[in-house]
Coordinates of C-alpha atoms in Angstrom, one line a residue:
X247 CA 47.6 92.1 -43.3
X248 CA 50.1 89.4 -44.0
X249 CA 48.1 88.2 -47.0
X250 CA 47.9 91.5 -48.8
X251 CA 51.6 92.1 -48.4
X252 CA 52.7 88.6 -49.4
X253 CA 55.9 88.8 -51.5
X254 CA 57.0 86.7 -54.5
X255 CA 60.3 85.0 -54.2
X256 CA 62.8 85.0 -57.1
X257 CA 62.2 81.4 -57.9
X258 CA 58.4 82.0 -58.0
X259 CA 58.8 84.9 -60.5
X260 CA 61.1 82.9 -62.8
X261 CA 59.0 79.7 -62.5
X262 CA 55.8 81.6 -63.5
X263 CA 57.7 83.0 -66.5
X264 CA 58.8 79.5 -67.6
X265 CA 55.5 77.9 -66.9
X266 CA 53.3 80.0 -69.2
X267 CA 55.3 79.8 -72.4
X268 CA 58.0 82.0 -73.8
X269 CA 58.1 84.9 -76.3
X270 CA 60.5 85.3 -79.2
X271 CA 63.9 86.4 -77.9
X272 CA 65.1 88.8 -80.6
X273 CA 66.1 92.1 -79.0
X274 CA 69.8 93.2 -78.7
X275 CA 71.2 96.2 -76.8
X276 CA 71.0 98.3 -80.0
X277 CA 67.3 97.4 -80.4
X278 CA 66.6 98.2 -76.8
X279 CA 68.3 101.5 -77.0
X280 CA 66.4 102.3 -80.2
X281 CA 63.2 101.4 -78.4
X282 CA 64.1 103.7 -75.5
X283 CA 64.8 106.6 -77.9
X284 CA 61.7 105.8 -79.8
X285 CA 59.7 106.1 -76.6
X286 CA 61.4 109.3 -75.3
X287 CA 61.8 111.4 -78.5
X288 CA 58.2 112.1 -79.5
X289 CA 55.4 114.3 -78.3
X290 CA 57.8 115.9 -75.8
X291 CA 60.2 117.3 -78.3
X292 CA 57.7 118.0 -81.1
X293 CA 54.9 119.4 -79.0
X294 CA 55.1 119.9 -75.2
X295 CA 58.6 121.5 -75.3
X296 CA 57.0 124.6 -76.7
X297 CA 54.7 125.0 -73.7
X298 CA 57.6 124.5 -71.3
X299 CA 59.8 127.0 -73.1
X300 CA 57.1 129.6 -73.2
X301 CA 56.9 129.5 -69.4
X302 CA 60.6 129.2 -68.4
X303 CA 62.3 130.9 -71.4
X304 CA 65.8 129.6 -72.3
X305 CA 66.2 128.6 -68.7
X306 CA 64.0 125.6 -69.4
X307 CA 67.3 123.7 -70.3
X308 CA 67.9 123.5 -66.5
X309 CA 64.6 121.8 -66.1
X310 CA 65.6 119.3 -68.8
X311 CA 68.9 118.6 -67.0
X312 CA 67.1 118.3 -63.6
X313 CA 64.5 115.9 -65.1
X314 CA 67.2 113.9 -66.8
X315 CA 69.0 113.6 -63.5
X316 CA 65.8 112.5 -61.8
X317 CA 65.1 109.9 -64.5
X318 CA 68.8 108.8 -64.4
X319 CA 68.5 108.1 -60.7
X320 CA 65.3 106.1 -61.3
X321 CA 67.0 104.3 -64.2
X322 CA 69.7 103.1 -61.8
X323 CA 67.0 101.4 -59.7
X324 CA 65.2 100.1 -62.7
X325 CA 68.4 98.7 -64.0
X326 CA 69.2 96.8 -60.8
X327 CA 65.7 95.2 -60.7
X328 CA 65.9 94.4 -64.4
X329 CA 69.2 92.7 -63.9
X330 CA 67.8 90.6 -61.0
X331 CA 64.4 89.8 -62.4
X332 CA 64.4 89.6 -66.2
X333 CA 60.6 89.3 -66.7
X334 CA 58.0 91.4 -68.5
X335 CA 56.3 93.0 -65.5
X336 CA 58.6 96.0 -65.1
X337 CA 57.8 98.1 -62.0
X338 CA 54.9 95.8 -61.2
X339 CA 57.0 92.7 -60.8
X340 CA 59.8 94.7 -59.0
X341 CA 57.2 95.9 -56.4
X342 CA 55.9 92.4 -56.0
X343 CA 59.4 91.3 -55.0
X344 CA 60.2 94.3 -52.8
X345 CA 56.9 95.4 -51.1
X346 CA 54.4 92.6 -51.6
X347 CA 51.1 92.0 -53.5
X348 CA 49.1 95.0 -52.6
X349 CA 51.8 97.5 -53.6
X350 CA 52.4 95.4 -56.8
X351 CA 48.8 95.8 -57.7
X352 CA 48.8 99.5 -57.0
X353 CA 51.8 100.0 -59.2
X354 CA 50.5 97.8 -62.0
X355 CA 47.2 99.8 -61.9
X356 CA 49.2 103.1 -61.9
X357 CA 51.2 102.0 -64.9
X358 CA 48.0 102.1 -66.9
X359 CA 48.3 105.8 -66.5
X360 CA 51.8 105.8 -68.0
X361 CA 51.2 103.6 -71.0
X362 CA 47.5 103.7 -71.9
X363 CA 46.9 107.3 -70.8
X364 CA 50.2 108.4 -72.2
X365 CA 49.3 106.9 -75.5
X366 CA 46.1 109.0 -75.5
X367 CA 48.4 112.1 -75.4
X368 CA 50.6 110.7 -78.2
X369 CA 47.6 109.9 -80.4
X370 CA 46.2 113.5 -79.9
X371 CA 49.5 115.1 -80.7
X372 CA 49.9 112.8 -83.8
X373 CA 46.5 113.8 -85.0
X374 CA 47.4 117.5 -84.7
X375 CA 50.5 117.1 -86.8
X376 CA 48.7 114.8 -89.3
X377 CA 45.9 117.3 -89.8
X378 CA 48.4 120.1 -90.3
X379 CA 50.3 118.1 -92.9
X380 CA 47.1 117.3 -94.8
X381 CA 46.0 120.9 -94.7
X382 CA 49.4 121.8 -96.2
X383 CA 48.7 119.4 -99.0
X384 CA 45.3 120.9 -99.6
X385 CA 43.1 118.3 -97.8
X386 CA 41.3 119.9 -94.9
X387 CA 39.2 117.8 -92.6
X388 CA 36.2 119.4 -90.9
X389 CA 37.2 120.9 -87.5
X390 CA 34.8 118.6 -85.6
X391 CA 36.7 115.6 -87.0
X392 CA 40.1 116.7 -85.9
X393 CA 39.5 117.9 -82.3
X394 CA 38.4 116.2 -79.1
X395 CA 35.1 117.0 -77.5
X396 CA 36.5 118.4 -74.2
X397 CA 38.7 120.9 -76.0
X398 CA 35.9 122.0 -78.3
X399 CA 33.4 122.4 -75.5
X400 CA 35.7 124.2 -73.0
X401 CA 37.0 126.4 -75.9
X402 CA 33.5 127.2 -76.9
X403 CA 32.5 128.2 -73.3
X404 CA 35.6 130.4 -72.9
X405 CA 35.1 132.0 -76.3
X406 CA 31.4 132.8 -75.4
X407 CA 32.6 134.4 -72.2
X408 CA 35.0 136.7 -74.0
X409 CA 32.4 137.6 -76.6
X410 CA 30.0 138.6 -73.9
X411 CA 32.7 140.8 -72.5
X412 CA 32.8 142.6 -75.8
X413 CA 35.5 140.8 -77.8
X414 CA 34.9 140.4 -81.6
X415 CA 34.7 136.6 -82.5
X416 CA 37.1 137.2 -85.4
X417 CA 39.8 138.6 -82.9
X418 CA 39.7 135.5 -80.7
X419 CA 43.0 133.7 -80.4
X420 CA 43.3 130.8 -82.9
X421 CA 42.8 128.0 -80.5
X422 CA 39.5 129.4 -79.1
X423 CA 38.3 130.3 -82.6
X424 CA 38.9 126.8 -83.9
X425 CA 37.3 125.2 -80.8
X426 CA 34.3 127.4 -81.2
X427 CA 34.1 126.5 -84.9
X428 CA 34.4 122.7 -84.2
X429 CA 31.6 122.9 -81.5
X430 CA 29.2 124.9 -83.6
X431 CA 29.8 123.0 -86.9
X432 CA 29.6 119.5 -85.4
X433 CA 26.5 117.2 -86.0
X434 CA 24.1 117.4 -83.1
X435 CA 22.6 114.1 -81.9
X436 CA 20.0 114.3 -79.1
X437 CA 21.5 117.6 -78.0
X438 CA 25.1 116.2 -78.0
X439 CA 27.6 117.9 -80.3
X440 CA 29.5 115.0 -82.0
X441 CA 33.1 116.2 -81.9
X442 CA 35.5 113.3 -82.5
X443 CA 39.3 113.1 -83.2
X444 CA 39.1 110.7 -86.1
X445 CA 42.9 110.7 -87.1
X446 CA 43.8 109.7 -83.5
X447 CA 41.5 106.7 -83.9
X448 CA 43.2 105.7 -87.1
X449 CA 46.8 105.7 -85.7
X450 CA 45.6 103.7 -82.7
X451 CA 44.1 101.0 -84.8
X452 CA 47.2 100.8 -87.1
X453 CA 49.8 100.6 -84.3
X454 CA 47.7 98.1 -82.3
X455 CA 47.6 95.8 -85.3
X456 CA 51.4 96.1 -85.7
X457 CA 52.0 95.2 -82.0
X458 CA 49.6 92.3 -82.3
X459 CA 51.6 90.9 -85.2
X460 CA 54.8 90.4 -83.3
X461 CA 57.9 91.8 -81.7
X462 CA 60.1 91.3 -84.7
X463 CA 57.9 93.5 -86.9
X464 CA 57.6 96.0 -84.1
X465 CA 61.4 96.1 -83.7
X466 CA 62.0 96.7 -87.4
X467 CA 59.4 99.5 -87.6
X468 CA 60.8 101.1 -84.4
X469 CA 64.4 101.1 -85.7
X470 CA 63.4 102.7 -89.0
X471 CA 61.4 105.4 -87.3
X472 CA 64.2 106.2 -84.8
X473 CA 66.6 106.7 -87.7
X474 CA 64.2 109.1 -89.4
X475 CA 63.4 111.2 -86.4
X476 CA 67.0 111.5 -85.0
X477 CA 68.1 112.6 -88.5
X478 CA 65.4 115.3 -88.5
X479 CA 66.2 116.5 -85.0
X480 CA 69.9 116.8 -85.9
X481 CA 68.8 118.7 -89.1
X482 CA 66.7 121.1 -87.0
X483 CA 69.6 121.7 -84.6
X484 CA 72.2 122.3 -87.4
X485 CA 69.9 124.5 -89.6
X486 CA 68.4 126.4 -86.7
X487 CA 71.8 127.2 -85.2
X488 CA 72.4 129.6 -88.1
X489 CA 69.3 131.6 -87.2
X490 CA 69.9 131.9 -83.5
X491 CA 69.8 135.4 -82.1
X492 CA 71.7 135.5 -78.7
X493 CA 69.6 138.4 -77.6
X494 CA 66.6 136.1 -77.3
X495 CA 68.5 134.3 -74.5
X496 CA 68.5 137.4 -72.3
X497 CA 67.0 137.2 -69.8
X498 CA 67.8 133.5 -69.6
X499 CA 65.2 132.8 -66.9
X500 CA 62.6 135.6 -67.4
X501 CA 60.0 134.2 -65.0
X502 CA 62.5 132.9 -62.4
X503 CA 62.6 129.5 -60.9
X504 CA 58.8 129.3 -60.6
X505 CA 58.5 129.9 -64.4
X506 CA 60.9 127.2 -65.1
X507 CA 59.2 124.7 -62.8
X508 CA 55.8 125.4 -64.3
X509 CA 56.9 123.3 -67.3
X510 CA 57.8 120.3 -65.2
X511 CA 54.8 118.2 -66.3
X512 CA 55.5 118.9 -70.0
X513 CA 59.3 118.3 -69.7
X514 CA 58.9 115.1 -67.6
X515 CA 56.4 113.9 -70.2
X516 CA 59.3 114.3 -72.7
X517 CA 61.3 111.6 -70.8
X518 CA 58.6 109.1 -70.2
X519 CA 59.4 105.9 -71.9
X520 CA 62.8 104.7 -70.9
X521 CA 61.2 102.3 -68.4
X522 CA 59.1 100.8 -71.1
X523 CA 62.2 99.0 -72.2
X524 CA 62.0 96.8 -69.1
X525 CA 58.6 95.4 -70.2
X526 CA 60.3 93.6 -73.1
X527 CA 62.7 91.7 -70.8
X528 CA 61.4 88.3 -71.9
X529 CA 62.0 89.2 -75.5
X530 CA 65.7 90.1 -74.9
X531 CA 68.6 87.9 -75.8
X532 CA 70.6 88.9 -72.7
X533 CA 68.2 91.0 -70.5
X534 CA 70.5 91.1 -67.4
X535 CA 73.3 92.7 -69.3
X536 CA 71.5 94.7 -72.0
X537 CA 68.5 96.3 -70.2
X538 CA 70.7 98.4 -67.8
X539 CA 72.9 99.6 -70.6
X540 CA 70.1 100.5 -73.0
X541 CA 68.3 102.6 -70.3
X542 CA 71.3 104.7 -69.6
X543 CA 72.2 105.1 -73.3
X544 CA 68.7 106.2 -74.2
X545 CA 68.5 108.8 -71.4
X546 CA 71.9 110.2 -72.2
X547 CA 71.4 110.5 -75.9
X548 CA 67.9 112.1 -75.5
X549 CA 69.1 114.6 -72.9
X550 CA 71.8 116.0 -75.2
X551 CA 69.2 116.3 -78.0
X552 CA 66.7 118.0 -75.8
X553 CA 69.1 120.6 -74.4
X554 CA 70.4 121.5 -77.9
X555 CA 66.9 121.7 -79.4
X556 CA 65.7 123.9 -76.5
X557 CA 68.6 126.3 -76.9
X558 CA 68.0 126.5 -80.6
X559 CA 64.2 127.1 -80.4
X560 CA 64.5 129.8 -77.7
X561 CA 67.3 131.4 -79.7
X562 CA 65.4 131.5 -83.0
X563 CA 62.3 133.3 -81.7
X564 CA 61.2 135.0 -78.4
X565 CA 60.3 132.4 -75.9
X566 CA 56.8 133.8 -75.4
X567 CA 55.8 132.8 -78.9
X568 CA 56.5 129.1 -78.4
X569 CA 53.2 128.2 -76.7
X570 CA 52.0 126.4 -79.8
X571 CA 51.2 122.7 -80.5
X572 CA 54.0 122.4 -83.1
X573 CA 56.9 124.6 -82.0
X574 CA 59.5 123.1 -84.3
X575 CA 57.5 123.7 -87.4
X576 CA 56.3 127.1 -86.1
X577 CA 59.8 128.6 -85.8
X578 CA 60.7 127.7 -89.3
X579 CA 57.4 128.9 -90.7
X580 CA 58.2 132.3 -89.1
X581 CA 61.5 132.3 -90.9
X582 CA 59.7 131.7 -94.2
X583 CA 61.2 128.2 -94.6
X584 CA 58.2 126.1 -95.5
X585 CA 60.3 123.2 -96.7
X586 CA 61.7 122.7 -93.2
X587 CA 58.2 122.9 -91.7
X588 CA 57.1 120.2 -94.1
X589 CA 60.0 117.9 -93.2
X590 CA 59.4 118.5 -89.5
X591 CA 55.7 117.7 -89.9
X592 CA 56.4 114.4 -91.6
X593 CA 59.1 113.5 -89.1
X594 CA 56.8 114.4 -86.2
X595 CA 54.2 112.0 -87.5
X596 CA 56.9 109.3 -87.7
X597 CA 58.3 110.2 -84.2
X598 CA 55.0 110.1 -82.4
X599 CA 54.0 106.9 -84.1
X600 CA 57.2 105.3 -82.7
X601 CA 56.4 106.5 -79.2
X602 CA 52.9 105.0 -79.6
X603 CA 54.4 101.7 -80.7
X604 CA 56.7 101.4 -77.6
X605 CA 54.0 102.3 -75.1
X606 CA 51.5 100.0 -76.8
X607 CA 54.1 97.2 -76.5
X608 CA 54.5 97.9 -72.8
X609 CA 50.9 98.0 -71.5
X610 CA 49.8 94.4 -72.7
X611 CA 53.0 93.0 -71.2
X612 CA 52.2 94.5 -67.8
X613 CA 48.7 92.9 -67.9
X614 CA 50.3 89.7 -69.1
X615 CA 52.4 89.5 -66.0
X616 CA 49.5 90.5 -63.7
X617 CA 47.4 87.8 -65.2
X618 CA 50.2 85.3 -64.8
X619 CA 50.1 86.1 -61.1
X620 CA 46.3 85.6 -60.9
X621 CA 45.5 89.3 -60.3
X622 CA 43.7 89.6 -63.7
X623 CA 41.6 87.1 -65.5
X624 CA 43.5 84.3 -67.3
X625 CA 42.6 85.6 -70.8
X626 CA 45.1 88.4 -70.3
X627 CA 48.0 85.9 -70.2
X628 CA 47.0 84.2 -73.5
X629 CA 49.8 84.2 -76.1
X630 CA 49.0 84.1 -79.7
X631 CA 50.0 80.7 -81.0
X632 CA 51.9 82.1 -84.0
X633 CA 53.0 85.6 -83.1
X634 CA 53.8 84.9 -79.4
X635 CA 52.3 88.2 -78.3
X636 CA 49.7 88.7 -75.5
X637 CA 46.9 89.0 -78.1
X638 CA 43.8 89.7 -76.0
X639 CA 45.7 92.2 -73.8
X640 CA 47.0 94.0 -76.9
X641 CA 43.4 94.4 -78.3
X642 CA 42.1 95.6 -74.9
X643 CA 45.0 98.1 -74.6
X644 CA 44.1 99.5 -78.0
X645 CA 40.5 99.9 -77.1
X646 CA 41.4 101.6 -73.8
X647 CA 43.4 104.2 -75.7
X648 CA 41.0 104.6 -78.6
X649 CA 37.8 105.6 -76.8
X650 CA 39.2 108.4 -74.5
X651 CA 41.3 109.8 -77.3
X652 CA 38.1 110.8 -79.1
X653 CA 36.9 112.9 -76.1
X654 CA 39.8 114.1 -73.8
X655 CA 42.2 116.9 -74.3
X656 CA 46.0 117.1 -74.2
X657 CA 46.6 118.9 -70.9
X658 CA 44.4 116.6 -68.9
X659 CA 46.0 113.4 -70.0
X660 CA 49.5 114.7 -69.9
X661 CA 49.3 115.6 -66.2
X662 CA 47.6 112.3 -65.4
X663 CA 50.2 110.4 -67.3
X664 CA 53.0 112.3 -65.6
X665 CA 51.7 111.7 -62.0
X666 CA 51.1 108.0 -62.6
X667 CA 54.6 107.5 -64.1
X668 CA 56.3 109.5 -61.3
X669 CA 54.5 107.5 -58.7
X670 CA 55.8 104.3 -60.4
X671 CA 59.4 105.7 -60.5
X672 CA 59.2 106.7 -56.8
X673 CA 58.1 103.2 -55.8
X674 CA 60.9 101.5 -57.8
X675 CA 63.4 103.8 -56.1
X676 CA 61.8 102.9 -52.7
X677 CA 61.9 99.2 -53.7
X678 CA 65.7 99.3 -54.0
X679 CA 65.9 100.8 -50.5
X680 CA 63.7 98.0 -49.3
X681 CA 65.8 95.1 -50.7
X682 CA 69.2 96.5 -49.6
X683 CA 70.3 94.2 -46.8
X684 CA 68.1 91.3 -47.8
X685 CA 69.8 87.9 -48.1
X686 CA 67.5 86.3 -50.7
X687 CA 68.6 88.5 -53.6
X688 CA 69.3 86.7 -56.8
X689 CA 72.6 87.2 -58.7
X690 CA 72.7 90.4 -60.8
X691 CA 75.1 91.9 -63.3
X692 CA 74.2 95.4 -62.2
X693 CA 73.9 96.9 -58.7
X694 CA 73.1 100.5 -57.8
X695 CA 76.3 102.0 -56.3
X696 CA 76.0 102.5 -52.6
X697 CA 76.8 106.0 -51.3
X698 CA 75.9 106.6 -47.6
X699 CA 73.4 109.5 -47.4
X700 CA 73.6 110.0 -43.7
X701 CA 75.4 113.4 -43.9
X702 CA 75.1 114.2 -47.6
X703 CA 71.3 114.4 -47.7
X704 CA 70.9 116.7 -44.6
X705 CA 73.6 119.0 -46.0
X706 CA 71.8 119.1 -49.4
X707 CA 68.5 119.9 -47.7
X708 CA 70.0 122.8 -45.6
X709 CA 71.8 124.1 -48.7
X710 CA 68.5 124.1 -50.7
X711 CA 66.7 125.9 -47.9
X712 CA 69.4 128.5 -47.8
X713 CA 69.2 129.1 -51.5
X714 CA 65.4 129.5 -51.3
X715 CA 65.8 132.0 -48.4
X716 CA 68.4 133.9 -50.4
X717 CA 66.8 134.1 -53.8
X718 CA 63.1 133.3 -53.4
X719 CA 62.3 134.5 -49.9
X720 CA 59.0 136.2 -50.8
X721 CA 57.6 133.2 -52.5
X722 CA 58.5 131.0 -49.5
X723 CA 56.8 133.5 -47.1
X724 CA 53.7 133.5 -49.3
X725 CA 53.6 129.7 -49.3
X726 CA 54.0 129.3 -45.5
X727 CA 51.5 132.1 -44.7
X728 CA 49.0 130.7 -47.3
X729 CA 48.5 134.0 -48.9
X730 CA 45.4 134.0 -51.2
X731 CA 46.0 133.6 -54.9
X732 CA 44.6 136.0 -57.5
X733 CA 41.9 134.5 -59.8
X734 CA 42.8 134.4 -63.5
X735 CA 41.3 137.0 -65.8
X736 CA 39.3 134.5 -67.8
X737 CA 37.9 132.9 -64.6
X738 CA 37.0 136.3 -63.1
X739 CA 35.3 137.5 -66.3
X740 CA 33.2 134.3 -66.4
X741 CA 31.9 135.0 -62.9
X742 CA 30.8 138.6 -63.6
X743 CA 27.2 139.4 -64.4
X744 CA 26.2 141.6 -67.3
X745 CA 25.9 144.7 -65.2
X746 CA 29.5 144.2 -63.8
X747 CA 30.8 143.5 -67.3
X748 CA 29.3 146.7 -68.6
X749 CA 30.6 148.7 -65.7
X750 CA 34.1 147.3 -66.2
X751 CA 34.1 147.9 -70.0
X752 CA 32.7 151.4 -69.8
X753 CA 35.3 152.4 -67.2
X754 CA 38.2 151.2 -69.3
X755 CA 36.9 152.8 -72.5
X756 CA 36.3 156.1 -70.7
X757 CA 39.5 156.4 -68.6
X758 CA 42.0 154.5 -70.8
X759 CA 40.8 154.8 -74.4
X760 CA 44.3 154.6 -76.0
X761 CA 45.4 151.6 -74.1
X762 CA 42.1 149.9 -74.7
X763 CA 42.4 150.4 -78.4
X764 CA 46.0 149.3 -78.4
X765 CA 45.0 146.0 -76.7
X766 CA 42.6 145.2 -79.5
X767 CA 39.6 147.1 -78.1
X768 CA 38.6 144.2 -75.8
X769 CA 38.3 144.0 -72.0
X770 CA 40.3 140.7 -71.7
X771 CA 43.1 142.1 -74.0
X772 CA 43.4 145.3 -71.9
X773 CA 43.5 143.4 -68.6
X774 CA 46.2 141.1 -70.0
X775 CA 48.2 144.1 -71.2
X776 CA 48.3 146.0 -67.9
X777 CA 49.3 143.0 -65.7
X778 CA 48.1 141.5 -62.5
X779 CA 48.8 144.3 -60.0
X780 CA 47.1 147.0 -62.0
X781 CA 44.1 144.7 -62.8
X782 CA 43.6 144.1 -59.0
X783 CA 43.8 147.9 -58.4
X784 CA 41.1 148.4 -61.1
X785 CA 38.8 145.7 -59.7
X786 CA 39.1 147.2 -56.2
X787 CA 38.4 150.7 -57.5
X788 CA 35.2 149.3 -59.1
X789 CA 34.3 147.7 -55.8
X790 CA 34.1 144.2 -57.2
X791 CA 33.6 141.6 -54.5
X792 CA 36.7 140.3 -52.8
X793 CA 35.7 136.7 -53.4
X794 CA 35.8 137.3 -57.2
X795 CA 39.3 138.7 -57.2
X796 CA 41.0 136.3 -54.7
X797 CA 40.6 132.6 -54.1
X798 CA 39.3 131.5 -50.7
X799 CA 41.8 130.4 -48.0
X800 CA 40.9 126.8 -48.6
X801 CA 41.3 127.1 -52.4
X802 CA 44.7 128.7 -51.9
X803 CA 45.8 126.0 -49.4
X804 CA 44.5 123.1 -51.6
X805 CA 46.8 124.2 -54.4
X806 CA 49.7 123.9 -52.0
X807 CA 48.8 120.5 -50.6
X808 CA 51.1 118.6 -53.1
X809 CA 54.1 120.7 -52.0
X810 CA 53.3 120.1 -48.3
X811 CA 53.3 116.4 -49.1
X812 CA 56.7 116.7 -50.7
X813 CA 58.0 118.6 -47.7
X814 CA 56.8 115.9 -45.3
X815 CA 58.3 113.2 -47.4
X816 CA 61.6 115.1 -47.5
X817 CA 61.7 115.5 -43.8
X818 CA 60.9 111.8 -43.2
X819 CA 63.6 110.6 -45.6
X820 CA 66.2 113.1 -44.2
X821 CA 65.6 111.6 -40.8
X822 CA 65.7 108.0 -42.1
X823 CA 68.9 108.7 -44.1
X824 CA 70.6 109.9 -40.9
X825 CA 69.2 107.0 -38.8
X826 CA 69.4 104.1 -41.3
X827 CA 72.4 105.1 -43.5
X828 CA 70.2 104.8 -46.6
X829 CA 71.7 104.6 -50.1
X830 CA 71.9 108.1 -51.7
X831 CA 71.0 107.3 -55.3
X832 CA 67.6 105.7 -54.7
X833 CA 66.8 108.3 -52.0
X834 CA 67.5 111.2 -54.3
X835 CA 65.6 109.5 -57.1
X836 CA 62.5 109.1 -54.9
X837 CA 62.7 112.7 -53.7
X838 CA 63.1 114.1 -57.2
X839 CA 60.1 112.1 -58.4
X840 CA 57.9 113.2 -55.5
X841 CA 59.0 116.8 -56.0
X842 CA 58.0 116.7 -59.6
X843 CA 54.7 115.2 -58.6
X844 CA 54.2 118.2 -56.3
X845 CA 54.4 120.6 -59.3
X846 CA 51.4 118.9 -60.9
X847 CA 48.0 120.7 -60.0
X848 CA 46.1 119.3 -57.1
X849 CA 43.0 118.3 -59.2
X850 CA 45.2 115.8 -61.0
X851 CA 46.2 114.3 -57.6
X852 CA 42.5 113.9 -56.9
X853 CA 42.0 112.2 -60.2
X854 CA 44.9 109.9 -59.5
X855 CA 43.5 109.1 -56.1
X856 CA 40.1 108.2 -57.6
X857 CA 42.0 106.0 -60.1
X858 CA 43.8 104.2 -57.3
X859 CA 40.7 103.7 -55.2
X860 CA 39.0 102.2 -58.3
X861 CA 41.9 99.8 -58.7
X862 CA 41.7 98.7 -55.0
X863 CA 38.0 97.9 -55.5
X864 CA 39.0 95.6 -58.4
X865 CA 41.8 94.1 -56.5
X866 CA 39.8 93.1 -53.5
X867 CA 36.9 92.1 -55.7
X868 CA 39.0 89.8 -57.9
X869 CA 42.8 89.8 -57.6
X870 CA 43.0 89.1 -53.8
X871 CA 41.0 85.9 -54.1
X872 CA 42.5 84.6 -57.4
X873 CA 46.2 85.4 -56.7
X874 CA 48.5 82.6 -57.4
X875 CA 50.2 83.2 -54.1
X876 CA 46.8 82.9 -52.3
X877 CA 46.3 79.5 -53.9
X878 CA 49.8 78.2 -53.1
X879 CA 49.7 79.6 -49.5
X880 CA 46.0 79.6 -48.5

């Protein structure tokens, strides 16, 4: 047990940095802040903000503020570590110092989900905007060349279910119609429909080549792209403010707190990236001073922009219409302002390319540090003799993003990226708690302010419980009693046989002809129009099996497992805060991160668990035996 929790001392970390050659030190605090903004302002503001706003309404601004606060708390902890340990490893190196080798490996492995998996999301979003821009210029790629296989296949299956239920293929919503078109029109090889996102592949190759060439070129490109996208975001805010209808802000939180929180994954994804600054520590002129400042500057600037853009979007059109892949361009197209839509499309391409650039900078440098510690093969720490970049690691990082981007969809990779990043943030916050009180800490220009949480945290927990009991008592009761959840309309229809479908359709057409016609003369449209309670009453009237209408007790409980995990963590840290006088900022940062993890569906937790187990197999198969600490302390 001692061997897998062996910790690196400060002198070991700095000696390893000096031993294996240095990178070009060219980054100033302005460059680092620009890199932070480049990483944060991208797919989140040009794409996923629409999904979050459609769920939470104008009240989504509270989620932006909450997420900014959580990231700000984590940024304090990142800043303290970056000031003490100015090396490229980011959270991986910090965990090596605070927790030991096994946790360092776990966090390094998890960071692949932030940088590599996150870049899959960015590449897919970039492809969507690029294809839209090309179509506006009169160049339309075949659908099977601009969509991933998973979206095309799942969309085809759902569309066929609705068609079996009586819906006209021409009346399908646009996303399903395009997915069905892509799947049916794709070349078929040995029974496999070849649906590939080609534009995503092109941007991956281009940015990987730029990162391979050097940090100076990457810095220049990043600064230029940041100027362009910030100018466009400000243009959207200023122009859009003249078209805001305050009536669209009422009700401000139409779906309550639960509706706001449903967008947590999308909104958190909009903040991912500020920590990528810390991976460039060995390329900074003064990392101990500039890294903490640049992280805070980037989060503050981006939060102001996010809140303003969310208010403008939800004020320009009803929030329910924003569930589109390109919400900024969408709202101006509705106002018959195609010139603004064109500017936004071009800037979105630039913005997401800059995000991709920063993430693609981060991943090879994590592997570079892990290889330097012996946990990965030596080839990953190889620096290019001329460009002074981790050349092999950069190429592998590009390949790791390129292949999945051809086949995976946006929702899957967004949630996986968010849970991996939140896990890293939580461990960095926990690392600060671990090192407080240690006597071997190196000198640092920044320390997380100490506020005793002994009484503050229990009071906050009791206040939160009181607010839930006062305003959301029914949801809390349903959670504790594990009440079964209702199966979604699409899922239910897919489980019905042809006789049950005919029975349902005939009943609706006979007893509710006017409502059926108003809903587009389709069974799914009618069910969506009458709402959940009336749908359940109809299903019961037709004596549909209970198991088709409601999830099983285990299925309902499994969806609540992440929240139970958070509640246990909350209880544990409340007791520890009272007993150990823990520092408030890292405790709150850790709890906020775990809470946001609890909002991510349980199947993504399972995927993350499989990912971590795979990493442990690799660690015990290679890293444990080749660790530089194992060799120096056999």
